[in-house]
Coordinates of C-alpha atoms in Angstrom, one line a residue:
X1 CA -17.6 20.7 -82.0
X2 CA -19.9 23.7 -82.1
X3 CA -19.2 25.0 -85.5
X4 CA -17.0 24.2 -88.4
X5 CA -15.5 26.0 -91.1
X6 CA -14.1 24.1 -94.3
X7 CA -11.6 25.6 -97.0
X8 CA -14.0 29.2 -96.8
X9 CA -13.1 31.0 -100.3
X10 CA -14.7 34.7 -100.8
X11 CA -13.8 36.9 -103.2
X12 CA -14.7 41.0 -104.0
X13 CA -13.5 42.5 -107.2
X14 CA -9.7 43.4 -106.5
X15 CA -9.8 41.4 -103.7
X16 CA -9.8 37.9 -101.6
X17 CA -11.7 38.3 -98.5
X18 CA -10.7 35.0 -97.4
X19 CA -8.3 32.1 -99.1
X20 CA -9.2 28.9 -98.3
X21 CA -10.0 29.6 -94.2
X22 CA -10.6 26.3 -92.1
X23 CA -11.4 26.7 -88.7
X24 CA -12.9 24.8 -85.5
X25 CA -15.1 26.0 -82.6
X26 CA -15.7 23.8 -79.6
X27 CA -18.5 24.2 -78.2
X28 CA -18.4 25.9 -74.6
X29 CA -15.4 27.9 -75.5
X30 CA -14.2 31.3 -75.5
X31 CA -13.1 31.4 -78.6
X32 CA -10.5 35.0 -79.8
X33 CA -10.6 35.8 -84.1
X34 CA -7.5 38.3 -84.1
X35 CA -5.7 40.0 -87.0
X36 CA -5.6 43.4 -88.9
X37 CA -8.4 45.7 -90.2
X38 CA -8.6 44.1 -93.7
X39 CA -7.4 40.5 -92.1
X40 CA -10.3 39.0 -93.2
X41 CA -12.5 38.4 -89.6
X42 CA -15.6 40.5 -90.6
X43 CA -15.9 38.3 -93.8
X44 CA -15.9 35.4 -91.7
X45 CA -18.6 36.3 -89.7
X46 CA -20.2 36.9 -91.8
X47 CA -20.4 33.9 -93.1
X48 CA -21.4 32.4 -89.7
X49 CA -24.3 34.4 -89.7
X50 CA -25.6 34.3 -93.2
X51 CA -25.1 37.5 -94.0
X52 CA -22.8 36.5 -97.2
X53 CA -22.5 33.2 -99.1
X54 CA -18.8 32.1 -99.8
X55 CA -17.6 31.2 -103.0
X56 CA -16.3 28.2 -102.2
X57 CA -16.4 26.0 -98.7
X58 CA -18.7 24.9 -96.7
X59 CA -20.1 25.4 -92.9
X60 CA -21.1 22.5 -90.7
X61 CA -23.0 23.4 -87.3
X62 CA -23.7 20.7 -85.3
X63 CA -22.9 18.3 -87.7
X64 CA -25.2 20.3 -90.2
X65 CA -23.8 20.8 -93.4
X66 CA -24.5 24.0 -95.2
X67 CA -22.7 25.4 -98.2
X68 CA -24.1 29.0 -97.4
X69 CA -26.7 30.1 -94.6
X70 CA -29.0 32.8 -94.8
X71 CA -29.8 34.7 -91.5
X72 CA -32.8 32.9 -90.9
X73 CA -31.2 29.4 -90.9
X74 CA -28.1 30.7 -88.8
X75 CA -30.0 31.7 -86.0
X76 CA -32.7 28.8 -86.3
X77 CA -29.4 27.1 -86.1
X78 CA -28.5 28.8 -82.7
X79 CA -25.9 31.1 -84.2
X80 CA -26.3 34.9 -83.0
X81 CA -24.1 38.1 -83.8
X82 CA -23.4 41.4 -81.9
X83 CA -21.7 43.6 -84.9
X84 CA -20.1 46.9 -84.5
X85 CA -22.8 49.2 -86.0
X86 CA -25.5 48.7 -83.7
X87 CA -29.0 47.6 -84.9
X88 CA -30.8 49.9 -83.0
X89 CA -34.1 52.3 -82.7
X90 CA -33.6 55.1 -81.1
X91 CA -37.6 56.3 -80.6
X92 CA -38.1 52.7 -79.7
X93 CA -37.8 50.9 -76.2
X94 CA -35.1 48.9 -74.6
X95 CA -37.7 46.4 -74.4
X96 CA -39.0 46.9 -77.7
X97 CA -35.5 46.8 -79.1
X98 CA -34.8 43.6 -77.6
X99 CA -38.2 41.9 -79.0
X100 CA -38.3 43.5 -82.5
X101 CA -39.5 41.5 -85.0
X102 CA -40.9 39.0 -82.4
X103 CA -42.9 40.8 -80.3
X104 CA -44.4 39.3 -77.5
X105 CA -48.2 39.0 -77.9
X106 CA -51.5 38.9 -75.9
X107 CA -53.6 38.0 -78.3
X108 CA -53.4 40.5 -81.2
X109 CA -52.0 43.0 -79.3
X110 CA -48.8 43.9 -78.4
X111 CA -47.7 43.2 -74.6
X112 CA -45.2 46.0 -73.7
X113 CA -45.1 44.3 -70.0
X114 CA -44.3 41.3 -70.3
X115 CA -41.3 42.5 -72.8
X116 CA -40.6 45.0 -70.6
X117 CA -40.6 41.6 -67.6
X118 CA -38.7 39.6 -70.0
X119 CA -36.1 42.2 -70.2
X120 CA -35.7 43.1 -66.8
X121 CA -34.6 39.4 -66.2
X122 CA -32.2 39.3 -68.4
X123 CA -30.4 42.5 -66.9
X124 CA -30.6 41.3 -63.4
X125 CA -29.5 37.7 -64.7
X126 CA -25.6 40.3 -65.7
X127 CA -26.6 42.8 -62.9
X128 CA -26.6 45.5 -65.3
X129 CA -28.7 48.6 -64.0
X130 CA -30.6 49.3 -67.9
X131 CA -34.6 50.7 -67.3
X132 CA -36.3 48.2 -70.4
X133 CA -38.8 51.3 -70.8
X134 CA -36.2 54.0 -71.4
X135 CA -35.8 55.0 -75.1
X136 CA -32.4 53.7 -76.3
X137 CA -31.8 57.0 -78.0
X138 CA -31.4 58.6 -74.2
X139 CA -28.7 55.8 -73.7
X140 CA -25.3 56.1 -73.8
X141 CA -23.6 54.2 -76.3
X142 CA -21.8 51.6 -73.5
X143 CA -25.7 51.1 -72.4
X144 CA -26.3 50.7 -76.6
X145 CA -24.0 47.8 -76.5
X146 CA -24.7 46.4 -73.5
X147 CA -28.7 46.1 -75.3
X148 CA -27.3 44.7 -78.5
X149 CA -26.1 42.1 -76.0
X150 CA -29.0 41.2 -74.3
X151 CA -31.0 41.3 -77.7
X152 CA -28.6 38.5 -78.7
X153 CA -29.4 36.4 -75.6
X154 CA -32.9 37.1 -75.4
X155 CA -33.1 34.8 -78.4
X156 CA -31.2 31.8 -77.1
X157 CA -28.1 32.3 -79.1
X158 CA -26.0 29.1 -78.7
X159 CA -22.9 30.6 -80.5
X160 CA -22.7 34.4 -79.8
X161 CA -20.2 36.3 -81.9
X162 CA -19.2 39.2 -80.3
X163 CA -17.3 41.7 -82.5
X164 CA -15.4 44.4 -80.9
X165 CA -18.5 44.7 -78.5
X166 CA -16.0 46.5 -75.5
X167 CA -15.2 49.7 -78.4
X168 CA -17.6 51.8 -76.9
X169 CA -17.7 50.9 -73.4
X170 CA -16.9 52.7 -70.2
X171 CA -14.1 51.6 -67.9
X172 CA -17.4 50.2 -65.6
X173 CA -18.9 48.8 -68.7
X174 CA -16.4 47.0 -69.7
X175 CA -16.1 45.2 -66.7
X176 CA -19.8 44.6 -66.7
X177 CA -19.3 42.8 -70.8
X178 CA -16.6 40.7 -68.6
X179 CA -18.9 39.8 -66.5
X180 CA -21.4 38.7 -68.9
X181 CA -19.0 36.8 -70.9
X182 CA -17.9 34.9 -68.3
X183 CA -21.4 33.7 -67.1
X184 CA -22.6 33.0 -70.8
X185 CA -19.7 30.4 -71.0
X186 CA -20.7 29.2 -67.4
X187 CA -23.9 28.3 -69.0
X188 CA -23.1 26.8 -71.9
X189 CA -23.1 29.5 -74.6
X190 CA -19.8 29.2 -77.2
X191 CA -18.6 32.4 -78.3
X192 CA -16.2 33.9 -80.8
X193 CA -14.4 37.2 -79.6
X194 CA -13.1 39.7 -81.7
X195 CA -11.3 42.9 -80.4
X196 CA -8.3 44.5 -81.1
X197 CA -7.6 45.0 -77.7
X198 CA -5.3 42.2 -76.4
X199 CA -5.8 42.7 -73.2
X200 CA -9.1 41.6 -73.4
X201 CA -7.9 38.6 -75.7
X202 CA -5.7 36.9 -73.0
X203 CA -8.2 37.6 -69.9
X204 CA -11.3 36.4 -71.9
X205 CA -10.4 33.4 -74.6
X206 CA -9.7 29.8 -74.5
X207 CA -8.0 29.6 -77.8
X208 CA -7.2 32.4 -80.2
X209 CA -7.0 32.1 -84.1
X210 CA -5.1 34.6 -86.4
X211 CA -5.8 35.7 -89.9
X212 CA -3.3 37.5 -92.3
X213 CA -4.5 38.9 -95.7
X214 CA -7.6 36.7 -95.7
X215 CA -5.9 33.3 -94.7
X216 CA -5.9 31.4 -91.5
X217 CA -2.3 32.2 -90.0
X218 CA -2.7 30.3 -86.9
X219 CA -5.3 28.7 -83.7
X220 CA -3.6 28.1 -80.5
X221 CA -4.4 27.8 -76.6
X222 CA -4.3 31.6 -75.7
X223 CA -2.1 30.5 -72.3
X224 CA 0.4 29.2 -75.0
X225 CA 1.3 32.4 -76.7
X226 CA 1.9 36.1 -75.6
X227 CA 1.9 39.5 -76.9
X228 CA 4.7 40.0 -79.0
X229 CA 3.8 36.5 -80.5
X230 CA 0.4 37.4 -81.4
X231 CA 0.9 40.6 -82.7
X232 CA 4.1 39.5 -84.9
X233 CA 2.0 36.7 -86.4
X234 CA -0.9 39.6 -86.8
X235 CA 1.2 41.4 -89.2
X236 CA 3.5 39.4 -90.4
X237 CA 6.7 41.7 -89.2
X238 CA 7.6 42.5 -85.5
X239 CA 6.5 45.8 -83.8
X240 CA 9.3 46.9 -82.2
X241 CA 7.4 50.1 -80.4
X242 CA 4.0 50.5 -79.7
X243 CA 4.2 54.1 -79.6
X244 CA 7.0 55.1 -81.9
X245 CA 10.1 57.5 -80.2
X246 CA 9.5 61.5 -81.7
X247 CA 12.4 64.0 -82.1
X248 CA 11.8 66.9 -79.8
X249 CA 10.0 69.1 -81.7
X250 CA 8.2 71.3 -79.3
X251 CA 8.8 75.5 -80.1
X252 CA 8.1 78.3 -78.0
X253 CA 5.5 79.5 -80.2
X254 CA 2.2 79.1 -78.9
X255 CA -0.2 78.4 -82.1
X256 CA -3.6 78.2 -80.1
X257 CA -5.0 80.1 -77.0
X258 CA -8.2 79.3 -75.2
X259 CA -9.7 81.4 -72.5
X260 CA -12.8 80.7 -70.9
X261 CA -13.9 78.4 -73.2
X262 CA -17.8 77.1 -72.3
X263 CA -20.3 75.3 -73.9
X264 CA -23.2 72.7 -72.6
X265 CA -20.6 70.9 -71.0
X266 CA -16.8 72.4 -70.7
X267 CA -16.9 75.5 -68.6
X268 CA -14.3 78.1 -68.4
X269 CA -11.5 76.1 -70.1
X270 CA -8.2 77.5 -70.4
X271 CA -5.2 76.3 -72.4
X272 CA -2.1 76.6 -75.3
X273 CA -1.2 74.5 -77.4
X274 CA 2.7 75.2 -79.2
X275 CA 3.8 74.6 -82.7
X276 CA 5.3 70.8 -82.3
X277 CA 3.6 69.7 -79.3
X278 CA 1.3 67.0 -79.0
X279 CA -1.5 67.5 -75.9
X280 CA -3.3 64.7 -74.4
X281 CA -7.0 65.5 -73.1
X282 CA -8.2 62.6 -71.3
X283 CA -11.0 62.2 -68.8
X284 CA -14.5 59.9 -68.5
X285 CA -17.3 59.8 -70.8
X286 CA -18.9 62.7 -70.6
X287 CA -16.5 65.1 -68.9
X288 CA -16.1 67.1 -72.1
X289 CA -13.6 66.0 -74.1
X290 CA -15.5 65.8 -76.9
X291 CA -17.5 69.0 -76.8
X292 CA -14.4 71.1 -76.1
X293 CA -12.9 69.6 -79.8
X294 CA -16.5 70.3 -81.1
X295 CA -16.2 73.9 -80.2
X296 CA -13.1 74.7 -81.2
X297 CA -14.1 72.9 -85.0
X298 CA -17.3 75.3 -84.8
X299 CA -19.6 72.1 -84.8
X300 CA -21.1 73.5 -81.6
X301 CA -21.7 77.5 -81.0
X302 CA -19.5 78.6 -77.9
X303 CA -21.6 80.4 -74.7
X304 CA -18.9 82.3 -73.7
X305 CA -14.4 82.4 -74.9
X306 CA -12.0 83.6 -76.7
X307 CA -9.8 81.2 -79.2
X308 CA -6.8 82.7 -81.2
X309 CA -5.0 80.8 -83.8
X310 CA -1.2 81.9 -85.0
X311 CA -2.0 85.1 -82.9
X312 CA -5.4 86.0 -84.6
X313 CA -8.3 85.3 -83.1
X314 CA -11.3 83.3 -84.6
X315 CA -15.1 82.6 -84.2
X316 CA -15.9 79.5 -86.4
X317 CA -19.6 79.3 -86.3
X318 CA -19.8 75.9 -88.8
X319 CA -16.8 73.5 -89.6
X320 CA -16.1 75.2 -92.6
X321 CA -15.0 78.5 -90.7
X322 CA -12.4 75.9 -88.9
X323 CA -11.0 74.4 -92.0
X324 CA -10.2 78.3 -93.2
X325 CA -8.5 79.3 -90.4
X326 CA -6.5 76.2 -89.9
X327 CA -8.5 73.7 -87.7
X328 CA -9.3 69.9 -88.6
X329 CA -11.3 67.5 -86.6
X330 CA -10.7 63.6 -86.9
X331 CA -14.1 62.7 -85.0
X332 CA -14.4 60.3 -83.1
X333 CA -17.7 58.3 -84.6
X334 CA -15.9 57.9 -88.4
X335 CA -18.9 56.0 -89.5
X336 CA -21.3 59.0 -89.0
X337 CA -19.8 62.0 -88.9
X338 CA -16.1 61.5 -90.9
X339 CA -17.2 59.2 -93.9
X340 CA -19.4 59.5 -96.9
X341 CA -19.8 55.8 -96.7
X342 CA -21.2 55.3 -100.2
X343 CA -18.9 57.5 -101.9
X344 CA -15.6 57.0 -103.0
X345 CA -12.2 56.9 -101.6
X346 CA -11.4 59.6 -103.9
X347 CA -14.6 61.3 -103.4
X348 CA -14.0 61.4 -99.3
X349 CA -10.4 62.5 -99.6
X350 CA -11.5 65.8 -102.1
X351 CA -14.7 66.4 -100.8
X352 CA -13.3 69.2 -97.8
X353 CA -11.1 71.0 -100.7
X354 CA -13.4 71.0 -103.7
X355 CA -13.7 75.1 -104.1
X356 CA -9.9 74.5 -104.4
X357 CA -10.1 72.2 -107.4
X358 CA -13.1 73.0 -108.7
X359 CA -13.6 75.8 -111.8
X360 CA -17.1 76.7 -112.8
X361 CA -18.6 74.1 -110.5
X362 CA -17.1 71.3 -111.7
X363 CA -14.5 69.3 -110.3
X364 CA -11.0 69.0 -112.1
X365 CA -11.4 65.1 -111.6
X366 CA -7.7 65.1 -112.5
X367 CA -6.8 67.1 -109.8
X368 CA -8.8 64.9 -107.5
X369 CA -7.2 61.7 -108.5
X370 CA -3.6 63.0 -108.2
X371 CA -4.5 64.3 -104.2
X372 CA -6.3 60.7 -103.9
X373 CA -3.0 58.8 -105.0
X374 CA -0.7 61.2 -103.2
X375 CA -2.8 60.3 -99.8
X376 CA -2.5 56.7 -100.4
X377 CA 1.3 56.3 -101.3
X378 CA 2.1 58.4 -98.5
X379 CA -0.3 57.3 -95.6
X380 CA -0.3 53.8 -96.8
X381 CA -4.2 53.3 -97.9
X382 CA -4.8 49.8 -98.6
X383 CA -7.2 49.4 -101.8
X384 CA -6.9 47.9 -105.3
X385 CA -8.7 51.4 -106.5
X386 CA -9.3 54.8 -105.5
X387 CA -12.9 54.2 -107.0
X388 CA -13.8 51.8 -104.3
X389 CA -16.5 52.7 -101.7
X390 CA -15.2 53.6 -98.7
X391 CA -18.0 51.3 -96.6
X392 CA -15.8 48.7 -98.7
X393 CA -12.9 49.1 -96.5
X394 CA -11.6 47.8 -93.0
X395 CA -12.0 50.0 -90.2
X396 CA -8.2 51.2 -90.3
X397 CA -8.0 51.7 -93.3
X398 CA -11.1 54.2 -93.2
X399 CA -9.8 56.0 -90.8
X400 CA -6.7 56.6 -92.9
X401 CA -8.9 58.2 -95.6
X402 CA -10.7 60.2 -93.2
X403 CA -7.4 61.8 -91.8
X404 CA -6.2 62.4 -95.6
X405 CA -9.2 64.3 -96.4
X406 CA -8.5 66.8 -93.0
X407 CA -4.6 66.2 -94.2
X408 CA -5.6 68.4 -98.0
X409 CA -6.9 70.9 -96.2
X410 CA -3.1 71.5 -95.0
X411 CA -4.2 72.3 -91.4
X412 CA -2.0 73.8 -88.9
X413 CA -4.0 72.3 -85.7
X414 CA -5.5 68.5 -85.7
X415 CA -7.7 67.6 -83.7
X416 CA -8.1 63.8 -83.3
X417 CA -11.2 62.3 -81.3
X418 CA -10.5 58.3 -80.2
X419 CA -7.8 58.1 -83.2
X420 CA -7.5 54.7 -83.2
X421 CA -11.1 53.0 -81.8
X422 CA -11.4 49.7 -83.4
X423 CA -8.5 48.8 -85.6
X424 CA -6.0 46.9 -85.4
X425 CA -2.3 47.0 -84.2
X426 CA -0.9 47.3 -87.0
X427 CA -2.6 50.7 -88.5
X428 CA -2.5 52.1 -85.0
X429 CA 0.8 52.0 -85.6
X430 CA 0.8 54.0 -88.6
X431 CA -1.6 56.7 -87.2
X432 CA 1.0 56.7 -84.4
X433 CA 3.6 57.6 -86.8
X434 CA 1.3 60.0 -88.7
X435 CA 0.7 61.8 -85.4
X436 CA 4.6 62.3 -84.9
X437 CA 5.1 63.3 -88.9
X438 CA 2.7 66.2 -88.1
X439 CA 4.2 67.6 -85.2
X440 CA 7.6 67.6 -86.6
X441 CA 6.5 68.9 -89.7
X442 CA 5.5 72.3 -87.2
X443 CA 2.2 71.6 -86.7
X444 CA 0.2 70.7 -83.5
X445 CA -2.5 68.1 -82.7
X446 CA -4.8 67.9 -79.8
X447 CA -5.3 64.0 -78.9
X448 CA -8.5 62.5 -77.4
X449 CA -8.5 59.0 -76.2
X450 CA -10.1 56.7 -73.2
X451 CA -6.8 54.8 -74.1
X452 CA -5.2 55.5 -70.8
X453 CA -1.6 53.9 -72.6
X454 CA -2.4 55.9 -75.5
X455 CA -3.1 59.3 -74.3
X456 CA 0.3 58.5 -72.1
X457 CA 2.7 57.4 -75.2
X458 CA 1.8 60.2 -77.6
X459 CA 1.7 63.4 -75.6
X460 CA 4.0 66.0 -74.4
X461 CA 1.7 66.8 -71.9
X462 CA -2.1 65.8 -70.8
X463 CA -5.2 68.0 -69.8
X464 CA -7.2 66.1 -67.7
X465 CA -11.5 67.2 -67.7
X466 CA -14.1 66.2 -64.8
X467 CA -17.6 67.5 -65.6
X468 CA -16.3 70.1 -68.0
X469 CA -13.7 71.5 -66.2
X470 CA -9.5 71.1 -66.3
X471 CA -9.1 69.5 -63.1
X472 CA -4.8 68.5 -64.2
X473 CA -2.2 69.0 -65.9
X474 CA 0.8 66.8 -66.1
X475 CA 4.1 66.9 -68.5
X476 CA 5.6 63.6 -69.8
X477 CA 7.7 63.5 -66.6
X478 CA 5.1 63.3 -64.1
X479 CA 2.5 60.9 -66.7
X480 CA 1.0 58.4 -64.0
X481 CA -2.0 56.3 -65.0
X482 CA -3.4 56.8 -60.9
X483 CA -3.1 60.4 -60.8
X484 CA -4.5 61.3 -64.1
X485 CA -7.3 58.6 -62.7
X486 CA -7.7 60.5 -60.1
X487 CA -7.8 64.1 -61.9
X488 CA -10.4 62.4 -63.9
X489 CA -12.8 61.5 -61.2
X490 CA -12.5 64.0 -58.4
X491 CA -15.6 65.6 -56.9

């Protein structure tokens, strides 16, 4: 046995974190922590890594007994951690990344080649194609992540948690972290895997352990269980549709017009978008999706096109040009561009209509809490208090307040950028349903994922971009996971 967890208590005001959570890792395993954003898993790790003490409990590693570790003893212990926020520097190195805080040294100096040869082994070891001397900032975030990893191995990591390391990743990339976690368990390393994508759950693990609501649900062999097992024991209630049956709500009115839309990327783009309808735009990394949703939410200036909204046209220069004529942008990087982290839930969900509920500069906090509580009745925002941070909250559950605050801006287009990137089942489920409320409310919403099921179960009808351009268009009819694949990598 690699690492043991004992009767693991942790409490936060308003809340238990995690009840009592035993758990066993054997060492050479693959090793699956599944369950919903707020489930409890990035507590947990935390308390592998040292990064929190537990109330209550304690950890043995190696038959080492600890009540609480600190991140110095975890890794001396062999423990090491790839999180979700990467711990990058962007002016800095791959190399450099890698080595920081323990540079290697020739004499006093610093020696940038033999980090840079250190590196380089370490890539060809997972026959990933990285440069060490490149800055990470030029990097894309798959190549980010694929770093983190290597920065994790580079220190001998006998117990690598990986948590939700394949988010960002590439279609190629991902196969590449595949790769990488299959010859770290050929040599020896244990690993726990967390990911909300189940694919990756049943191709990668040995066993898989649940958590509900901060307790240890179940641990099984992963060949023992399937989906609809796992994801029933997730949330506690069965998901009878992954992508949840719409009326047809689709008018003949056309609420948004694009002509020759360009900007660094997209060029020329041309399309509608009808009062009901739910478009798809799907395409690689990098083939505009992105930047097209950027221009149309006046984040990025426009070269050249013409966009008309409810038969009027408009020029938003800055966001807040959008949110007056009707536009709202979930992004797709919450963390960075869609949450104040160390402000309130309240706070977040008011902040895009304060000149609304504001007199004399000052904010009618009464106002603000009644739009707060309305948002989390109705979109289901899982917190004791509207007062907590919203860094405080599981990734779900952030995104839910990020949609409410677009949601009080009573938008008529919404734009949403990798919707549901990194939670769970569960609140996908609910964004799902939110999607459909909007549309048959009258309004229209332009989807972004790399989710090829995703982008196929909520649309009406798909764009598909290659290197800024609409290469295809398919209606529900004619959705085919090959063709739009192949719409998406033509030459």
């Amino acid at each position: 046995m690699f690492l043991q967890l004992k009767n693991i208590t942790k409490t936060y005001p308003g809340v238990v974190a995690l009840d009592n959570v035993s758990l066993d890792i054997i060492e050479g395993e693959v090793h699956a922590l599944v369950g919903e954003n707020g489930a409890g898993k990035s507590t947990l790790i935390k308390t592998c890594t040292g990064a929190i003490t537990p109330d209550q409990g304690t950890i043995v590693i190696k038959g080492k007994e600890f009540t609480g570790l600190t991140p110095i003893t975890s890794a001396e212990n062999g423990v090491g951690v790839i999180y979700q926020e990467f711990n990058l520097v962007d002016q800095l190195s791959v190399a450099e990344n890698i080595f920081l805080g323990r540079a290697i040294r020739k004499g006093l100096a610093i020696d940038r080649k033999a980090m840079e040869s250190e590196a380089a082994k370490i890539f060809e070891q997972f026959d990933i194609n990285i440069d060490p001397k490149e800055l990470v900032g030029n990097l894309t975030l798959g190549f980010q992540q694929l770093v983190e990893i290597a920065k994790a191995i580079s220190q001998n990591a006998r117990l690598l948690i990986m948590d939700e390391p394949s988010a960002p990743l590439t279609h190629t990339e991902v196969h590449a972290l595949y790769a990488m976690v299959e010859k770290l368990k050929a040599n020896g390393v244990t690993i726990i895997y967390i990911s909300h994508r189940m694919d990756e759950i049943f191709r990668l693990s040995d066993r898989v352990t649940v958590l509900r609501d901060g307790q240890m649900i179940k641990t099984m062999n992963t060949a023992d269980t399937n989906l609809d097992d796992l994801v029933t024991l997730m949330v506690g209630r069965e998901l009878k549709e992954t992508y949840p049956a719409r009326k047809h709500c689709i008018t003949d009115e056309v609420l948004l017009t694009v002509e020759n839309l360009s900007g660094e990327i997209v060029n020329g783009i041309n399309l509608e978008i009808k009062r009901g309808e739910v478009l798809g735009l799907a395409g690689l990394i990098g083939s505009g999706r992105t930047e097209l949703a950027e221009l149309l939410f006046g984040y990025k200036i426009r070269k050249t096109g013409r966009v008309t909204l409810e038969g009027k046209e408009v020029n938003p220069r800055i966001p807040k040009d959008a949110i007056a004529t009707g536009i709202a942008l979930v992004p797709e990087d919450r963390k960075k561009l869609g949450a104040l982290l160390d402000f309130s839930i309240r706070e977040n969900i008011s902040v895009s209509v304060l000149e609304r509920i504001s007199k004399f500069f000052t904010v009618d906090t009464k106002e603000e809490k009644k739009i707060g509580e309305h948002y989390k009745q109705s979109i289901n925002i899982k917190t004791p208090d509207l007062k907590q941070k919203i860094k405080n909250l599981s990734g779900g559950n952030q995104q839910k307040v990020i949609i409410a605050k677009w949601l009080a801006t009573h938008p008529e287009l919404v734009i949403f950028d990798e919707p549901t990137r990194g939670i769970d089942v569960g609140a996908k489920s609910e964004i799902y349903a939110l999607v459909n409320s909007l549309v048959e409310s009258g309004k229209a919403v332009l989807m972004i994922s790399s989710e090829m099921e995703e982008v196929m179960g909520m649309s009406d009808r798909i764009l598909v971009l290659h290197q800024g351009k609409i290469t295809g268009e398919l209606l529900r009819k004619d959705f085919n996971q090959e063709t739009i694949m192949g719409f998406a990598s033509q030459n």
